[in-house]
PDB file of C-alpha atoms in Angstrom:
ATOM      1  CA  UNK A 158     209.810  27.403  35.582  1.00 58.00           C
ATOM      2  CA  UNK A 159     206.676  29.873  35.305  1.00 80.00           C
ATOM      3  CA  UNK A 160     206.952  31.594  38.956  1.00 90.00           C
ATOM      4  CA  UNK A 161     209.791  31.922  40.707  1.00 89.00           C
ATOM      5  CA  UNK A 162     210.484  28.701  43.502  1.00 90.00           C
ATOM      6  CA  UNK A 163     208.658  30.782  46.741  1.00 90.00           C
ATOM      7  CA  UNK A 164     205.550  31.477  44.462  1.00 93.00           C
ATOM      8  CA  UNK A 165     204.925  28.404  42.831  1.00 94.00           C
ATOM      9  CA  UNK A 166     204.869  26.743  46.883  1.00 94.00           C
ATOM     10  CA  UNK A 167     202.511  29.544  48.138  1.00 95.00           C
ATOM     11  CA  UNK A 168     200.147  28.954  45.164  1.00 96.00           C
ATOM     12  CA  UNK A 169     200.471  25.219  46.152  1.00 96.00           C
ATOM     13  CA  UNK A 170     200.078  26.387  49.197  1.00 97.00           C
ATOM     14  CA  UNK A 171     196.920  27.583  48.396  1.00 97.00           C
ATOM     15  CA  UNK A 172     195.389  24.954  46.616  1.00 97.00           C
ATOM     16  CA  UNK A 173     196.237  22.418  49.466  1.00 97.00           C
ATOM     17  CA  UNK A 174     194.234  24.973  52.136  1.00 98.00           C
ATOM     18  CA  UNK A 175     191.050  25.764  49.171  1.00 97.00           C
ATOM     19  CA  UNK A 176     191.110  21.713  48.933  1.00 97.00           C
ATOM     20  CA  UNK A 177     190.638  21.533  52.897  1.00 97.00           C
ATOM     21  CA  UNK A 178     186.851  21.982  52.353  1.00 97.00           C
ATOM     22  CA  UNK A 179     186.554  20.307  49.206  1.00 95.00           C
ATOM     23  CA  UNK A 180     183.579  17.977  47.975  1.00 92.00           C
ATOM     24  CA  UNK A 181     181.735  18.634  50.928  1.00 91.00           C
ATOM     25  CA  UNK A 182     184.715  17.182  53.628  1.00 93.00           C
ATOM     26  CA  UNK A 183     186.075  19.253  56.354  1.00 97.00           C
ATOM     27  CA  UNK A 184     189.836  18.725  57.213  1.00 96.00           C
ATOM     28  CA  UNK A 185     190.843  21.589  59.228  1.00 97.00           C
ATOM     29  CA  UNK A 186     187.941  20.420  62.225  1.00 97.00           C
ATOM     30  CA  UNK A 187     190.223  20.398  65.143  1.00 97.00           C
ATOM     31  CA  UNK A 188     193.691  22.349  65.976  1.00 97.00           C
ATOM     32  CA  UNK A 189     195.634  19.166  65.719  1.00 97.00           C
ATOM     33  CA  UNK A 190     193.926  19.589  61.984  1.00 97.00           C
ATOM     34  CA  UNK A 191     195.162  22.954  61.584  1.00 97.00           C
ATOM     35  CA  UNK A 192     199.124  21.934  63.305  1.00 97.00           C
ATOM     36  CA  UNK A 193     199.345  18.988  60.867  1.00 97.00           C
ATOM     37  CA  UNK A 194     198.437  21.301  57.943  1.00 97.00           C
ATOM     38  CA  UNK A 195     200.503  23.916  58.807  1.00 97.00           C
ATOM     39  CA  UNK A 196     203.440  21.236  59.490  1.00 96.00           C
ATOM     40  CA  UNK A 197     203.162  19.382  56.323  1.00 97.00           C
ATOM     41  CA  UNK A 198     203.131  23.004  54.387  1.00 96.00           C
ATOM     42  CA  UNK A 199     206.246  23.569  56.463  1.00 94.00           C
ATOM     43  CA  UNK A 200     204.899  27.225  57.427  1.00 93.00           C
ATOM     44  CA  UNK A 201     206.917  29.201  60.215  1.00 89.00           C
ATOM     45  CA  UNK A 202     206.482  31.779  62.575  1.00 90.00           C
ATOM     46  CA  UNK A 203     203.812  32.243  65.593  1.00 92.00           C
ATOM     47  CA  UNK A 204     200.638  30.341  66.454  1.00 94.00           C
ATOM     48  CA  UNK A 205     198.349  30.885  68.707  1.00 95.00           C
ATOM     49  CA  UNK A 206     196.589  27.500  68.955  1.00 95.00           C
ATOM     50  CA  UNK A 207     193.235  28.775  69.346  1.00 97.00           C
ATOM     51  CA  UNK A 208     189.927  28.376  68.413  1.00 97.00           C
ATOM     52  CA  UNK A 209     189.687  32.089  67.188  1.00 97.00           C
ATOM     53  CA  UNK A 210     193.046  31.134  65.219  1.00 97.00           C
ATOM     54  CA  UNK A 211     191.326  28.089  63.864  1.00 97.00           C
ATOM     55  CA  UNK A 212     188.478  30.259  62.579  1.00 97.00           C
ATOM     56  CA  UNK A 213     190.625  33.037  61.495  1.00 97.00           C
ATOM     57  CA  UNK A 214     191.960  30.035  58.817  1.00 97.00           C
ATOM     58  CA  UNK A 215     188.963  29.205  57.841  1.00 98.00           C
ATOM     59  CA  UNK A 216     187.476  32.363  56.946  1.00 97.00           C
ATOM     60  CA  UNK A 217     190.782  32.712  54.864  1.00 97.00           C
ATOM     61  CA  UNK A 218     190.403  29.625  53.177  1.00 97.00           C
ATOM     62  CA  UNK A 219     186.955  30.718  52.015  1.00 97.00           C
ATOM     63  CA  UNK A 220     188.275  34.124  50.988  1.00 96.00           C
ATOM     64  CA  UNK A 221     190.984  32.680  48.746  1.00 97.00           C
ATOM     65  CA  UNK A 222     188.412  30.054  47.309  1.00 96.00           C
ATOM     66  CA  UNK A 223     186.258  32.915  46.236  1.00 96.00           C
ATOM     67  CA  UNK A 224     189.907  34.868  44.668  1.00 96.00           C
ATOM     68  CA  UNK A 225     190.706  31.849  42.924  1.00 96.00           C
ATOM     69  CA  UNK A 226     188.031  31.217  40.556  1.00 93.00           C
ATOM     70  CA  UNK A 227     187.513  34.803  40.712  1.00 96.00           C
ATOM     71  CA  UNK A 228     187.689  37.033  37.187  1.00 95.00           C
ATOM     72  CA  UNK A 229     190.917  39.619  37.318  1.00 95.00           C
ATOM     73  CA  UNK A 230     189.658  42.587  38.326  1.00 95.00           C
ATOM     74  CA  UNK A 231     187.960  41.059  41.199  1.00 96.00           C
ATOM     75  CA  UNK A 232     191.232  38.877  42.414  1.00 96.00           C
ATOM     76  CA  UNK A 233     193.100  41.918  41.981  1.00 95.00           C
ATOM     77  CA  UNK A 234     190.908  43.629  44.415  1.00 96.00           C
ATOM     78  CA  UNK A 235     190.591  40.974  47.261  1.00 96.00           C
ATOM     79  CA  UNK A 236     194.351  40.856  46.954  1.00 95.00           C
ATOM     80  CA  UNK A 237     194.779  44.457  47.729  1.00 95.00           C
ATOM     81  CA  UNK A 238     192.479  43.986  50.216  1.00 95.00           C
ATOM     82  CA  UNK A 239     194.467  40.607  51.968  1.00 95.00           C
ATOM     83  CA  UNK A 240     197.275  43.019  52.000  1.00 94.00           C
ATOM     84  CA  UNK A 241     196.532  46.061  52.772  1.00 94.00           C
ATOM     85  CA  UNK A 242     194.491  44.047  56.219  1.00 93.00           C
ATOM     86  CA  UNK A 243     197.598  42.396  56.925  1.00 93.00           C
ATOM     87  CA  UNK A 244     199.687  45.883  56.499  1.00 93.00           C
ATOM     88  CA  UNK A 245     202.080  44.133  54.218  1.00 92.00           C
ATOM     89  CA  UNK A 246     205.724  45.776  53.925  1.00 89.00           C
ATOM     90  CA  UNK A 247     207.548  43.172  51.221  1.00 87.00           C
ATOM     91  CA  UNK A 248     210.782  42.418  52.158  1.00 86.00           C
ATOM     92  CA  UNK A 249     213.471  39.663  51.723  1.00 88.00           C
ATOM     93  CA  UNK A 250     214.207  37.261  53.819  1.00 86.00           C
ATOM     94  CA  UNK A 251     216.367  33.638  54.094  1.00 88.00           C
ATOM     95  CA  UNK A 252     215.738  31.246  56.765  1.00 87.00           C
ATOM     96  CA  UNK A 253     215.364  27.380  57.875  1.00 88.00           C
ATOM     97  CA  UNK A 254     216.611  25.514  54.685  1.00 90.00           C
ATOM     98  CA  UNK A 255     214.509  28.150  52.572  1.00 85.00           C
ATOM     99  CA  UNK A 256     216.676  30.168  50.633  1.00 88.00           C
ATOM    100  CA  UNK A 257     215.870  33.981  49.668  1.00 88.00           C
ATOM    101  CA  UNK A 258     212.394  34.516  49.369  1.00 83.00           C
ATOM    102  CA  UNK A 259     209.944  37.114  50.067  1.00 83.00           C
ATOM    103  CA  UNK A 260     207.481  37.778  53.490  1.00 84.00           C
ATOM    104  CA  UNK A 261     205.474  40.808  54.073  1.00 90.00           C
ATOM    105  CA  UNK A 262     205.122  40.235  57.451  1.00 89.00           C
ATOM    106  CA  UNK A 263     206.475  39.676  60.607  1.00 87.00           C
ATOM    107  CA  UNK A 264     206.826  36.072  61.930  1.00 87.00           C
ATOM    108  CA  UNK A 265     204.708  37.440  64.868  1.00 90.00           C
ATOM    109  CA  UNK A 266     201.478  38.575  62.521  1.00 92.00           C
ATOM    110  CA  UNK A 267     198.638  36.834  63.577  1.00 94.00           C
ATOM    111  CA  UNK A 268     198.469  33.547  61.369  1.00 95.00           C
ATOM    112  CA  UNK A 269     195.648  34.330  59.020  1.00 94.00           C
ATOM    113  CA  UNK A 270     197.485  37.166  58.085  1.00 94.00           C
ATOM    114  CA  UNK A 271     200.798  35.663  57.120  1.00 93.00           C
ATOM    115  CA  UNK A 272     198.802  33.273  55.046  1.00 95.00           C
ATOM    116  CA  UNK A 273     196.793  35.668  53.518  1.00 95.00           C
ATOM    117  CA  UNK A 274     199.631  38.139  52.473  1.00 94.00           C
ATOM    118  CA  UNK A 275     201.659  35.184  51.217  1.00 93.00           C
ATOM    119  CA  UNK A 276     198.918  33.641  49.101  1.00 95.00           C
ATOM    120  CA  UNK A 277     198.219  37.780  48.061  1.00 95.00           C
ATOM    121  CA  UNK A 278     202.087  37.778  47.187  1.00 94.00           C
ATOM    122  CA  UNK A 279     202.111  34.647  44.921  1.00 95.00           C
ATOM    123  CA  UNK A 280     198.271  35.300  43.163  1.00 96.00           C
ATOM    124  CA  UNK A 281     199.903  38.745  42.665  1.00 95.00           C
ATOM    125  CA  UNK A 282     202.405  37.267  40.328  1.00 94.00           C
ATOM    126  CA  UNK A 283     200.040  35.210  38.357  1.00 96.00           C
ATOM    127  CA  UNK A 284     197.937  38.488  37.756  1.00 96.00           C
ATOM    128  CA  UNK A 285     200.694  40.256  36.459  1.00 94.00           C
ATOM    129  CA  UNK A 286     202.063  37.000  34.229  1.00 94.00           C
ATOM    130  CA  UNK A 287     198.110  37.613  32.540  1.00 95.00           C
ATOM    131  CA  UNK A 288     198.088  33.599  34.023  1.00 95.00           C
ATOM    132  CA  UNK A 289     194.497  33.591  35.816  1.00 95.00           C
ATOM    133  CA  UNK A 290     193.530  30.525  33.488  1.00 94.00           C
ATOM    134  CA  UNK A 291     196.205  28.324  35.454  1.00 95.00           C
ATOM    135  CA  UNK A 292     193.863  28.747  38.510  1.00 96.00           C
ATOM    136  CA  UNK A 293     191.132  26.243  37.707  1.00 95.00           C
ATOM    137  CA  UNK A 294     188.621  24.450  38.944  1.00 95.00           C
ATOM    138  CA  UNK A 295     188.777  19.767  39.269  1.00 95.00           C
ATOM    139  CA  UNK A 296     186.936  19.064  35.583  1.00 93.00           C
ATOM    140  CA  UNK A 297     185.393  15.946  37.454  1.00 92.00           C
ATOM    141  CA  UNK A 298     181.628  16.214  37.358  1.00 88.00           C
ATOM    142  CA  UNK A 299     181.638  15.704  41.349  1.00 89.00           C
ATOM    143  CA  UNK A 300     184.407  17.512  42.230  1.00 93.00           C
ATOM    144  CA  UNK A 301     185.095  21.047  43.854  1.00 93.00           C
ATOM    145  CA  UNK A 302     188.889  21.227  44.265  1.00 95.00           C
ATOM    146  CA  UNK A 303     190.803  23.612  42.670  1.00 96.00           C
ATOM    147  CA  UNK A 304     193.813  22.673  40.731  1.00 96.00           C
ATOM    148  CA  UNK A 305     196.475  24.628  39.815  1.00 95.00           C
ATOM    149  CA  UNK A 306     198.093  24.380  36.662  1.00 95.00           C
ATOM    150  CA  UNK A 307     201.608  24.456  35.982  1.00 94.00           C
ATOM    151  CA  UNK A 308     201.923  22.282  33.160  1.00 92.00           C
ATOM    152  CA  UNK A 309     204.094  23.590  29.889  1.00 91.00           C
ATOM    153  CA  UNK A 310     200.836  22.743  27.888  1.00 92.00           C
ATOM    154  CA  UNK A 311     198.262  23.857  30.152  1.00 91.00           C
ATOM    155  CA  UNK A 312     196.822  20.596  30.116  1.00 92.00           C
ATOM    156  CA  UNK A 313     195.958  19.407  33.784  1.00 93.00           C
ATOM    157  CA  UNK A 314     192.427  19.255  34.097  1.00 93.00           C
ATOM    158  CA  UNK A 315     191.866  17.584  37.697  1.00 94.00           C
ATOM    159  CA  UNK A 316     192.943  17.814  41.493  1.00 92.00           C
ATOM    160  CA  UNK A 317     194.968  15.891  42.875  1.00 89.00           C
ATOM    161  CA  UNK A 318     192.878  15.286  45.956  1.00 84.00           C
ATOM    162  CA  UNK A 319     191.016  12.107  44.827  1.00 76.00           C
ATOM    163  CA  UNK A 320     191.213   9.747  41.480  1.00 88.00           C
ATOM    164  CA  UNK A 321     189.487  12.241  39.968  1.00 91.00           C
ATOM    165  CA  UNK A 322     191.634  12.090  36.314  1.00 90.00           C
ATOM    166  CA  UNK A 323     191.554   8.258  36.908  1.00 88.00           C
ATOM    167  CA  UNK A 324     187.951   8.088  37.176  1.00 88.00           C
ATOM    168  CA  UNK A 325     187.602  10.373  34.338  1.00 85.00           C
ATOM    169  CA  UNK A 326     190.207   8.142  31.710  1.00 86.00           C
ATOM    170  CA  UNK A 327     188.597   4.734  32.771  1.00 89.00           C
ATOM    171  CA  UNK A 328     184.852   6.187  32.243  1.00 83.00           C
ATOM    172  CA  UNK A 329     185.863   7.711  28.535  1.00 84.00           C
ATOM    173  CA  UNK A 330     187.186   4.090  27.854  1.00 89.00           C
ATOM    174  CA  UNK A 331     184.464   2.578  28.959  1.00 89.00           C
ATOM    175  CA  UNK A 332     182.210   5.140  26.889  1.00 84.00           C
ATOM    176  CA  UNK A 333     184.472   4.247  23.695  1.00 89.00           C
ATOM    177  CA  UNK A 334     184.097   0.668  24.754  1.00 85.00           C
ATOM    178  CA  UNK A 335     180.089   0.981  24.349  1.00 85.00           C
ATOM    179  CA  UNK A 336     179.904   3.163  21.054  1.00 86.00           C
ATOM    180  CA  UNK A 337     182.378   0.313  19.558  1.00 84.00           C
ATOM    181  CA  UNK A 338     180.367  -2.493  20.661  1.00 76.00           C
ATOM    182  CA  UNK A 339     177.234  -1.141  19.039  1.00 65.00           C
TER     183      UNK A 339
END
C-alpha cells in the first residue's frame, strides 16, 4: 500500500471526476449525471440538486485537472487554496461501512467544497510522499485522461477510460509486424 485506504479512493476519486470531461466528452451534463457520479463514488453528506451545484462541480473538476498535472509548488498552492475556501478543520470520522478516515468538513458544506477539501486532503499526501510523478497524464496520442499510478513499478502508462493501452499494444505489434516483413 502507498497511501493509506481513504487516500488512495479520494485520488481515485479524482481521476474518475478529471476523466468526466475527458477527450472532448461531457459526462456530468445533467443532475441525474452528477447523482449517478456521486452514487457510484459512494460520496455522503448534503446535496443540493441544483444547477448552481452542478456548476459548482464543474468548476472543481477543472480546478483539480489544472492541480494534477500541475508542478509541486503550484499543486501545493491550489491545495492550500481548496482548503483554506472550504475552511477545512481535519478531523476523524467513521461512518456507513467506511471505517476511520479523515473529513475536513461538515456533511452539510456545500458539495464542491467537500470534494475539493477531500481531493486537497489526499493530493496533500502525495506531495508530502515527493509522489507527483504518480499523477500522470493517458500516454495515448488521442487521449486526455489522467491516470493515476499506483503500480509497485510505476509502470501504468494509460487511463482506464477507453482501450487506450489496448490500442497502444496492438499498434506496436503491428509496427513490429511491418519492420519484420521488410
Amino acid at each position: 500500500m502507498l497511501f493509506a485506504p481513504d487516500t488512495e479512493i479520494a485520488l481515485r476519486s479524482v481521476v474518475n471526476l478529471i476523466n468526466t470531461a475527458a477527450n472532448g466528452e461531457e459526462s456530468l451534463a445533467t443532475l441525474e449525471d452528477l447523482n449517478a457520479f456521486l452514487d457510484a463514488e459512494e460520496f455522503t453528506g448534503s446535496r443540493v440538486n441544483s444547477p448552481a451545484e452542478l456548476t459548482s462541480i464543474k468548476r472543481l473538476r477543472s480546478e483539480l485537472a489544472a492541480l494534477w498535472s500541475a508542478d509541486e509548488d503550484t499543486a501545493a498552492k491550489s491545495v492550500n487554496k481548496l482548503l483554506i475556501d472550504a475552511k477545512a478543520l481535519p478531523q476523524l470520522v467513521k461512518h456507513d461501512h467506511w471505517d476511520w478516515h479523515l473529513h475536513a468538513t461538515t456533511p452539510e458544506a456545500p458539495l464542491a467544497d467537500r470534494m475539493g477539501t477531500e481531493a486537497a486532503m489526499a493530493i496533500v499526501d502525495v506531495i508530502r510522499s515527493r509522489e507527483m510523478d504518480r499523477m500522470r497524464v493517458c500516454a495515448a496520442e488521442d487521449c486526455d485522461a489522467v491516470v493515476l499510478d499506483l503500480s509497485r513499478n510505476r509502470s501504468k502508462l494509460y487511463c482506464d477510460t477507453g482501450n487506450c493501452a489496448n490500442r497502444a499494444h496492438v499498434a506496436a505489434y503491428r509496427a513490429r509486424k511491418a519492420a519484420e516483413g521488410e
